[in-house]
XYZ file of C-alpha atoms in Angstrom:
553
model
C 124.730 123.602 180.923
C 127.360 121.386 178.794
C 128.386 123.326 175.487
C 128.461 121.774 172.278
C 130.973 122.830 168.960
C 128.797 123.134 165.885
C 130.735 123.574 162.554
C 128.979 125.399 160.240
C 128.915 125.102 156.252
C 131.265 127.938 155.433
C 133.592 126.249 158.107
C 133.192 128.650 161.090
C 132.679 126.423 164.149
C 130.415 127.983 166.886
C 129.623 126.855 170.552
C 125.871 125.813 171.596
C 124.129 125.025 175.033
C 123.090 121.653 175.319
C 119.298 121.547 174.252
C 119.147 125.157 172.340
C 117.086 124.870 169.395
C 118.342 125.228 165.516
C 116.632 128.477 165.414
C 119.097 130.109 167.765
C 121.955 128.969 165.452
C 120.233 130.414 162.568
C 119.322 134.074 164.131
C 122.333 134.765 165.944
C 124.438 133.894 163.382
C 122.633 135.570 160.442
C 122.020 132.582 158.523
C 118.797 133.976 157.097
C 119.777 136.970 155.150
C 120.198 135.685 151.754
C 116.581 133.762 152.141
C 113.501 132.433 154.458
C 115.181 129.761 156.262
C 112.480 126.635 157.440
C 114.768 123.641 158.369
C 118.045 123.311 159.521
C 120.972 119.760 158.974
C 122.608 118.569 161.361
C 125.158 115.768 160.427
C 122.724 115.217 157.032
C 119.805 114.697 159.268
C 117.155 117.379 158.549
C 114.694 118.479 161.295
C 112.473 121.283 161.636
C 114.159 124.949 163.506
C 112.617 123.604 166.901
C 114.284 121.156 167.249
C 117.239 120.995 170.051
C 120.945 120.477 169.858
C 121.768 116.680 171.843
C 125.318 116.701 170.029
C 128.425 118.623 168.274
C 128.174 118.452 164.427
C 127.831 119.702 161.234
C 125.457 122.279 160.765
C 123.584 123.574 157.433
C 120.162 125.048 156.606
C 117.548 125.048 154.299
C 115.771 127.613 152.370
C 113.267 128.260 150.269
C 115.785 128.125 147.358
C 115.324 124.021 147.690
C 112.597 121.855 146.795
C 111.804 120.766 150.426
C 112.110 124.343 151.876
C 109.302 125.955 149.240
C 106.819 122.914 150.272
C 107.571 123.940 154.522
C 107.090 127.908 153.279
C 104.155 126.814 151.383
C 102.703 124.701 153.747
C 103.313 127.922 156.184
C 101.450 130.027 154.561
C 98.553 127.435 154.131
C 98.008 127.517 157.826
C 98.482 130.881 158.331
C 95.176 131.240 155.692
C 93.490 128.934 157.187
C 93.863 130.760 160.984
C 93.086 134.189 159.146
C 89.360 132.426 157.306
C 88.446 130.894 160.982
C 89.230 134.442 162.388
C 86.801 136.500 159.944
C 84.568 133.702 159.479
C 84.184 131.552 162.222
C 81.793 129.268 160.907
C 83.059 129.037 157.512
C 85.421 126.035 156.197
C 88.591 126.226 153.640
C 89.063 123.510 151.486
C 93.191 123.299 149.728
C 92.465 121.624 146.975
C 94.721 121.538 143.770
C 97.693 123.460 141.664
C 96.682 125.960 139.199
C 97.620 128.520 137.189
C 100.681 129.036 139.157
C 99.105 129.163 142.578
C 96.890 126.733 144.484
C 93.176 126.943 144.323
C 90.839 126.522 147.170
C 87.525 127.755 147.844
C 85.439 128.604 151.202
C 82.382 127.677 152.461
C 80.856 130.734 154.849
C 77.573 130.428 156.159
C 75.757 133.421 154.454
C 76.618 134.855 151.524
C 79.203 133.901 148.294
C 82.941 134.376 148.477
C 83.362 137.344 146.844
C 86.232 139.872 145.894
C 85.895 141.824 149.122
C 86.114 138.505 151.536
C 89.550 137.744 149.665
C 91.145 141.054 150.790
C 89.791 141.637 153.848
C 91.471 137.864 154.521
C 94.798 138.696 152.439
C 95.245 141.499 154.970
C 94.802 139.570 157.991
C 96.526 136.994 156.840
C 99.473 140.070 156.362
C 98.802 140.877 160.177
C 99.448 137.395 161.081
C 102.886 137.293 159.806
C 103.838 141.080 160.598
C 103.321 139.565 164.391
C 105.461 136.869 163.790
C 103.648 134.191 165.551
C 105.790 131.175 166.557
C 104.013 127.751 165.320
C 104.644 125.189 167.818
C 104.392 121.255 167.614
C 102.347 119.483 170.027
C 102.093 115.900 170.962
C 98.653 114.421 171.144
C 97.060 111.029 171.873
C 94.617 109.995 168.871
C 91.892 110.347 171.035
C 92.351 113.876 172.181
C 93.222 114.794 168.808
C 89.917 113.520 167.541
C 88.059 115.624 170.242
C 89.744 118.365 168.721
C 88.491 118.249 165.424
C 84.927 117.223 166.116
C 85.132 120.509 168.206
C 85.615 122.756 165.287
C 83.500 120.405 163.128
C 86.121 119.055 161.028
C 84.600 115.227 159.879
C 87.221 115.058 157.167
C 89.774 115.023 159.460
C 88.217 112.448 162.321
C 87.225 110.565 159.550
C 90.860 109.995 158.612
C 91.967 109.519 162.191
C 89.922 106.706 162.931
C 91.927 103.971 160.567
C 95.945 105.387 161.735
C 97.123 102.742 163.737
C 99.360 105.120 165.665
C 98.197 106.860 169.249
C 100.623 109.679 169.428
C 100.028 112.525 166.870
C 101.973 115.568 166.166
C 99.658 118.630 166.213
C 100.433 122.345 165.059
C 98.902 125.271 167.022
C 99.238 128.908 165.733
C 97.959 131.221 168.384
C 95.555 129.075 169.340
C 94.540 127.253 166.599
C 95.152 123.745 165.901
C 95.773 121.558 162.650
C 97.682 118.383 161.039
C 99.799 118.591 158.561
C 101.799 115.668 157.217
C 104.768 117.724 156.325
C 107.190 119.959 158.229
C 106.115 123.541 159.267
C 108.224 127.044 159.460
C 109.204 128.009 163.374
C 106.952 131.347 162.748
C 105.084 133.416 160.450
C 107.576 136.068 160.176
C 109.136 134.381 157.538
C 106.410 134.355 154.887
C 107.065 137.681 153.235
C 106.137 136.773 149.467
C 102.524 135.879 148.717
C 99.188 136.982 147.140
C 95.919 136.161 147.534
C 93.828 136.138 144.051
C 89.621 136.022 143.925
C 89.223 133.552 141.733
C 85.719 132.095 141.467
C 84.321 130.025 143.195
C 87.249 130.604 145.306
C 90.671 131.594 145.676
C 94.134 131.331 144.080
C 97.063 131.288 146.588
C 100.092 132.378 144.962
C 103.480 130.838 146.609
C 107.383 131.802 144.860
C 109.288 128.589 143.447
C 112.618 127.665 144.425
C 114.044 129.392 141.742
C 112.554 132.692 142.191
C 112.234 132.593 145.751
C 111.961 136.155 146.334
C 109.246 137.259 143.833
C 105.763 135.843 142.908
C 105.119 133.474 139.792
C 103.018 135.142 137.183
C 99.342 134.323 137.469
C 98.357 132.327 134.464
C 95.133 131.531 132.992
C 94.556 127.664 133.079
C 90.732 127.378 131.889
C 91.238 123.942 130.386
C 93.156 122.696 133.597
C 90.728 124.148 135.700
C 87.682 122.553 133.864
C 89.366 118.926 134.047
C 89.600 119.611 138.004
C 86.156 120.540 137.995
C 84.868 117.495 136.366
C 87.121 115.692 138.441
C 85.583 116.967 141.439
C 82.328 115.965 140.364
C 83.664 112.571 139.873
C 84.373 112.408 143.494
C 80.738 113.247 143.964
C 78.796 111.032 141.693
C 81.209 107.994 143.497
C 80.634 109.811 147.282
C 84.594 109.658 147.912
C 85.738 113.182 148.692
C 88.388 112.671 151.114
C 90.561 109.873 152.172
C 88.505 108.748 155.305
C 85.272 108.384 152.910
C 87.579 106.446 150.697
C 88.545 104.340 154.050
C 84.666 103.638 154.525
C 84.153 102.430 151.338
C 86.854 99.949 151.838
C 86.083 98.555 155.517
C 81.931 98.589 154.606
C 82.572 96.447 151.286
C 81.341 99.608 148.518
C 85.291 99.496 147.410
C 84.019 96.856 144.781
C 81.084 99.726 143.422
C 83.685 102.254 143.769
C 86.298 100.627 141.440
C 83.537 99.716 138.985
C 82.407 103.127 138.287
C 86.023 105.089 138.739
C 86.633 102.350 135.674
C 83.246 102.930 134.133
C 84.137 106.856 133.928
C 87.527 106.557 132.669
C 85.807 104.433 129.796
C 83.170 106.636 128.759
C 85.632 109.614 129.253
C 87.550 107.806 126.744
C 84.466 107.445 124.565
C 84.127 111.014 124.284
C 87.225 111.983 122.925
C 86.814 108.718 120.455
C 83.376 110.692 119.384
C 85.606 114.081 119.455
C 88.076 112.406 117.042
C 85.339 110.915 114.873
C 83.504 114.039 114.386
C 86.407 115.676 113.217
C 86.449 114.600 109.960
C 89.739 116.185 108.929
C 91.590 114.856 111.857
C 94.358 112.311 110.593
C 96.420 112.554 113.695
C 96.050 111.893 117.286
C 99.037 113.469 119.137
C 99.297 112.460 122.970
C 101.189 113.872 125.415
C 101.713 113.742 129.289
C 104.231 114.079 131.967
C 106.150 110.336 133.356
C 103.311 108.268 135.490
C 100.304 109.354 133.484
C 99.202 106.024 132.101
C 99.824 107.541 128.835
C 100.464 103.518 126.722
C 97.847 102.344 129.049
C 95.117 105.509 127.332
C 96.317 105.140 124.174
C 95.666 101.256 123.441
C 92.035 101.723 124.827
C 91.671 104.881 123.069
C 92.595 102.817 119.781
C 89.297 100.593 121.323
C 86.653 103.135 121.335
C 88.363 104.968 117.780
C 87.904 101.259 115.936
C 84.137 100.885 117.873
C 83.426 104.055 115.520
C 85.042 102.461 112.581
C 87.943 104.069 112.218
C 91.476 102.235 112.173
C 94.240 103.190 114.668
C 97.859 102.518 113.737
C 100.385 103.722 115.942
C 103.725 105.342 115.657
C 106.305 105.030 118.116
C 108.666 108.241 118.682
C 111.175 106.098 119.902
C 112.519 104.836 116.576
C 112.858 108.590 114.946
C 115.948 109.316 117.547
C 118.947 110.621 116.081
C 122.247 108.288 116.125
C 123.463 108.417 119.459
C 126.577 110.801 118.419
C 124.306 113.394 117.244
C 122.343 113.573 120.498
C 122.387 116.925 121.753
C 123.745 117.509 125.165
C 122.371 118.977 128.530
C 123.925 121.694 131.047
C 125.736 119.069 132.752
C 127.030 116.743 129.531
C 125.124 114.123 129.446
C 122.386 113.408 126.971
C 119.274 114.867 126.563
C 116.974 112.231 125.564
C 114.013 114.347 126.048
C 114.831 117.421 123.853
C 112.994 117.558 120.565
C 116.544 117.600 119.131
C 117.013 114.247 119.893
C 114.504 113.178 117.663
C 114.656 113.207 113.566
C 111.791 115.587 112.878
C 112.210 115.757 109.454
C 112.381 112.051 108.555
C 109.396 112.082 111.004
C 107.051 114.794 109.169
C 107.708 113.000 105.631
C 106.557 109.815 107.006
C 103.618 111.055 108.363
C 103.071 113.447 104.643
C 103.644 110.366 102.883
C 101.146 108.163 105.064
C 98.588 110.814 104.886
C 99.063 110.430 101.095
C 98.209 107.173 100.993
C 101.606 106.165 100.371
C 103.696 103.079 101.831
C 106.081 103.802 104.182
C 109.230 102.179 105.757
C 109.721 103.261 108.922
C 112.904 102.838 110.999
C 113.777 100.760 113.985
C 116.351 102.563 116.479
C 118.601 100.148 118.315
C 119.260 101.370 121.888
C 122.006 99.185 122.359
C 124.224 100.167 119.284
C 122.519 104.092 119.731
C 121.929 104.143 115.898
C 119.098 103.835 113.499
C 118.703 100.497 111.315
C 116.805 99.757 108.701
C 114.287 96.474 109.076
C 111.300 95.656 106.753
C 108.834 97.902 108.615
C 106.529 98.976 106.314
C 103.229 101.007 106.451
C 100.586 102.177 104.817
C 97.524 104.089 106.300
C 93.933 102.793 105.270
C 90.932 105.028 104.179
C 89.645 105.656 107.566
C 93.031 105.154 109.369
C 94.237 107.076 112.236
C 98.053 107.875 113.000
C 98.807 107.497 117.025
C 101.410 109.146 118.394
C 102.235 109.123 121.881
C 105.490 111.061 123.236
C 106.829 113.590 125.216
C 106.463 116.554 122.624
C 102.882 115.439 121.026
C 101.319 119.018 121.831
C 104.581 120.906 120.510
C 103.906 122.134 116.869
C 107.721 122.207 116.531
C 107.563 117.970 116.674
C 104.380 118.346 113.190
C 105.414 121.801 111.604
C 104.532 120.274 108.059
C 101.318 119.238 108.960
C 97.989 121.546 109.433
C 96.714 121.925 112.672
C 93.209 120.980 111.465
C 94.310 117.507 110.590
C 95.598 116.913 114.445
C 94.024 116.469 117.469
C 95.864 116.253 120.908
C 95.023 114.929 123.718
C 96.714 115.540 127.241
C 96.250 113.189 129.861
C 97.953 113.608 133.514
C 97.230 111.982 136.897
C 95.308 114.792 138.373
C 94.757 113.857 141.849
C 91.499 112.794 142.477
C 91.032 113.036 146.297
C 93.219 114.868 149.369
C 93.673 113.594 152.514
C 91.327 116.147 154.015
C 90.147 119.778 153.599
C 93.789 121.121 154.637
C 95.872 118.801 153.333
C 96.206 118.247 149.238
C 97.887 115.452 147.465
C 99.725 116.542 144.915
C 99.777 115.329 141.558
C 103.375 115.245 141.151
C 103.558 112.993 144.648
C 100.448 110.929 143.029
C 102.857 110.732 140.405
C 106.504 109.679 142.410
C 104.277 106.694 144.236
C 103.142 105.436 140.759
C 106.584 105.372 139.227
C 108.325 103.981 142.508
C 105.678 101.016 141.918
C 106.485 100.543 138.688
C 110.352 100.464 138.488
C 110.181 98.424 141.461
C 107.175 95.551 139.941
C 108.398 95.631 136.840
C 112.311 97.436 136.149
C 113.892 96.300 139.647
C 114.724 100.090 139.924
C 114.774 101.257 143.719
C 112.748 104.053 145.228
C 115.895 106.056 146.441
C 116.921 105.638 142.595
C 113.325 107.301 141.339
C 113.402 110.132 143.582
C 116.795 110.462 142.929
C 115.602 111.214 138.929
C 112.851 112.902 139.834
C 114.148 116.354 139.368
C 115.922 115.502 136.058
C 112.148 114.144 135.035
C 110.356 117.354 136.427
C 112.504 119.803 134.598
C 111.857 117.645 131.358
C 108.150 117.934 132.040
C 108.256 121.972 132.588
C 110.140 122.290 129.433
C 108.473 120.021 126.612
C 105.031 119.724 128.628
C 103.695 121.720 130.604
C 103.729 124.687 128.691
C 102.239 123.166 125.753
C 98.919 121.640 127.807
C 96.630 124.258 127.155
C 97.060 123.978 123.718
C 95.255 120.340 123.774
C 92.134 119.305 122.197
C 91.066 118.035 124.806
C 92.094 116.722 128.605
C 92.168 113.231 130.380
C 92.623 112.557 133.986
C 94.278 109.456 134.502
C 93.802 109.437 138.512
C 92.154 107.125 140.088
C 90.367 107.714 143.393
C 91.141 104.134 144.899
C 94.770 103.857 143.530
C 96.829 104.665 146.444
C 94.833 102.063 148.356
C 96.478 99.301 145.522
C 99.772 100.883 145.193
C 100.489 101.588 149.122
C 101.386 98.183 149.609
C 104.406 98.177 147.237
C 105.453 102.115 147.810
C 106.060 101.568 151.306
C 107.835 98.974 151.048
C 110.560 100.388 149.100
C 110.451 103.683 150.716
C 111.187 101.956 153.760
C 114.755 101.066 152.437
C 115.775 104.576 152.235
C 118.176 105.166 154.907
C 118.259 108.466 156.772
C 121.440 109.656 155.523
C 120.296 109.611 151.765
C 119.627 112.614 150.164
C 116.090 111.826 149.294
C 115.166 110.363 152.426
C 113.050 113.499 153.462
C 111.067 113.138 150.099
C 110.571 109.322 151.555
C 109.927 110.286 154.589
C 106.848 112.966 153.690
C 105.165 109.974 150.885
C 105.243 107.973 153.697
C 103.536 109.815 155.739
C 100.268 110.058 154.210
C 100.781 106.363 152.545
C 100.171 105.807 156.489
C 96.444 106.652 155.806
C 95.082 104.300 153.435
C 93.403 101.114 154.079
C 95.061 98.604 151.844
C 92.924 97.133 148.360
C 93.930 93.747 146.700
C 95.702 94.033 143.542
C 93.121 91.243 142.287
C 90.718 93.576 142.263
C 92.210 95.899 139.800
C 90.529 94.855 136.243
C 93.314 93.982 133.484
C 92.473 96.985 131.171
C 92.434 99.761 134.407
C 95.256 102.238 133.535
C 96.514 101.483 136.905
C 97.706 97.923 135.381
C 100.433 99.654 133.754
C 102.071 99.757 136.828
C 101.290 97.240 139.318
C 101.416 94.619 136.427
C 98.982 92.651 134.871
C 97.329 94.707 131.864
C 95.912 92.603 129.115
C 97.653 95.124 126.808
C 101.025 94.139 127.245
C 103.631 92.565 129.225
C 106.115 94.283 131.344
């Protein structure tokens, strides 16, 4: 068998048989002891631990201390659930639906009886058997057909739903001891690696708590999200009232001609959702101030102009305040770990000159307010003047809106806050969720391509810089909103698809982001395609294909 040199990262060059797999590498040279490795480099190329040595090069791994080995650990541990619920409850089904409070959430369907506490250990222990045996999970390639047979033998619709509109006939299929899924995403060699998880009872279902790439030996604390998890539930009853709950129903719609109902009432309950919160604001007399807040995608200018609608249909007068001009002169900027400025930190902003503005508004006072110039990085001073009417409402919309650090001066009776985030609507089937984050990447690629000329490999290159923004000013604040607004919509992917692929496309395999590329292209793949005419001009999704009646890009 021919011998190939493989140098490894610390430098150490070690011989290989022709055809060995990356896993061999890994074990006999103890590259696993510091953390659960799931993938391994070779040459910058990153494949699964399966796969085989065909030349000499250089050699690295992945673990769950990065981003792309959490989601393959994650993903891991999914199926392993999923093998232990068929093998306690045989007739049951497991639905992975969403993030929360830390964890995932899912629930499961068994034919007699409510989940209850008791179900969740007895599975949380055989789910602990599974990986003590340390089961290897093997890829298998399947024509469509036979992959369809599969899943209408256990009963899965979701999944032969989806099936039937890929245009491909070969299909790479996991099997753990028997047991067979899809996953679009890379998957661990075997179980033994999971050895940090928990399994929460957390009605109607379960919480699935995974470690984070930082802390990739210990569990996140569990949370409480109650508002979160209330904006999911009405979000799943969304997907009910419009019959869409998975991405082949949404495929249905589109090839039988309903996509044209379906967009009507997704856009007909973002407007009376909207409504609402104009009647919240309304009926709270005191309220002077509408703070909202959001991470990057969230269709957060897009909310607030026909939020000012529905606020002016119950009389009152919306005037809007833009966070941008309160930055600080560019050499008073403060400064992030690496030196470069942090445009996001509330530092950046002049909170003080910002509370007396809004005191002296309030007051019934005019007020100038500043202009920044971005070019020059300073503040000037133009005639911009002010002055809030009776029933007027200030509108601010900015990263920190739910942070009392950005209002200290005013009382938390006269604000209300709003958080809005594109809370995926719909997953590709009972096994496999959408995030909201990668809901998220596919609406910003769209939009710095349409309308900034920005490149995808450029977006996902931010992205991190963007997340750890969003966990910082945020996230931890959302709970502390008035009230929450889920910007998703369930036919958006089907718009945006078009345009996301076609930049992701460009990514070349060497890049560092072209795994990230590589997995939001993968369940792009499953979407029938929807017209961009169809989109009306006041649908949040404008803001980023173009074409709003709000504004220009």
């Amino acid at each position: 068998m021919d011998e190939l040199v493989v140098k490894l990262k610390d430098g150490k060059e070690v011989k290989v048989n022709k055809g060995s797999e990356f896993y061999e590498v890994v074990k006999k040279n103890n590259l696993d002891l510091e953390s659960p490795v799931v993938l391994g480099s070779l040459n910058g190329y990153i494949h699964e631990l399966t796969y085989k040595f065909y030349h000499s090069g250089d050699f690295d791994v992945i673990d769950i201390r990065n981003p792309i080995g959490i989601k393959v650990y994650q993903r891991t541990l999914q199926f392993v659930l999923i093998k232990a619920v068929q093998d306690l409850f045989p007739e049951s089904r497991i639905t992975i639906e969403h993030s929360l409070s830390n964890g995932i959430f899912g629930e499961i369907y068994k034919k007699a009886g409510e989940l209850d506490e008791e179900d969740i250990l007895k599975i949380k222990n055989r789910m602990k058997e599974i990986i003590k045996q340390d089961i290897p999970i093997k890829k298998v390639s399947v024509n469509r057909k036979r992959a369809i047979e599969i899943f209408e033998g256990y009963g899965m619709q979701d999944k032969v739903r989806v099936l039937k509109y890929i245009r491909i006939e070969k299909l790479n299929l996991y099997t753990l001891d028997g047991r067979y899924d899809y996953f679009y995403g890379s998957m661990a060699y075997s179980t033994g690696i999971l050895k940090y998880f928990d399994l929460k009872f957390y009605k109607p279902g379960f919480i699935l708590m995974v470690p984070t790439e930082k802390d990739s030996d210990k569990l996140p604390q569990f949370v409480e999200q109650k508002k979160l998890s209330q904006i999911f539930y009405e979000t799943e009853k969304w997907g009910e009232i419009l019959g869409v709950g998975d991405v082949g129903a949404l495929n249905d719609k589109v090839k039988n001609g309903d996509i044209v109902d379906i967009i009507r009432v997704s856009e007909a309950l973002h407007e009376k959702k909207i409504a609402y919160i104009a009647d919240m604001i309304y009926a709270k007399k005191e309220a002077r101030i509408v703070l909202i807040s959001g991470p990057s995608s969230s269709g957060k200018t897009t909310f607030a102009r026909r939020l000012g609608i529905q606020l002016r249909v119950n009389g009152l007068v919306p005037i809007a305040i833009s966070l941008d001009d309160y930055f600080v002169n560019r050499d008073k900027t403060p400064r992030d770990e690496n030196g470069d400025y942090d445009f996001e930190a509330i530092e950046a902003l002049d909170v003080d000159l910002f509370n007396k503005n809004l005191k002296d508004l309030m007051d019934g006072k005019e007020v100038q307010i500043p202009t920044f110039d971005f070019k020059k990085g300073e503040r000037v001073w133009e005639d911009k003047r002010m002055k809030l009417p009776l029933n007027g409402v200030i509108i601010i919309e900015g990263i920190h809106g739910l942070n009392e650090r950005l209002t200290p001066s005013i009382k938390r009776e006269k604000k209300f806050k709003i958080y809005i985030s594109a809370l995926t609507q719909l997953n590709l089937d009972s096994h496999n969720r959408i995030s909201t984050t990668d809901a998220r990447k596919i609406r910003r690629i769209v939009r710095d391509y349409l309308s900034r000329g920005c490149d995808a490999e450029r977006t996902l290159k931010m992205w991190p810089s963007i997340k750890r923004g969003e966990e910082k000013n945020i996230f931890v604040f959302q709970e502390d909103a008035d009230v929450m607004f889920n910007s998703a919509l369930v036919y958006e992917l089907c718009v945006l698809k078009k345009y996301a692929l076609l930049e992701l496309s460009k990514i070349k395999a060497t890049s560092s982001v072209y795994y990230e590329a590589k997995k939001l292209r993968s369940f792009l793949k499953f979407f029938e395609e929807i017209d961009m005419k169809r989109v009306p001009e006041n649908s949040i999704l404008r803001e980023f294909i173009g074409g709003s009646c709000f504004y220009e890009y």
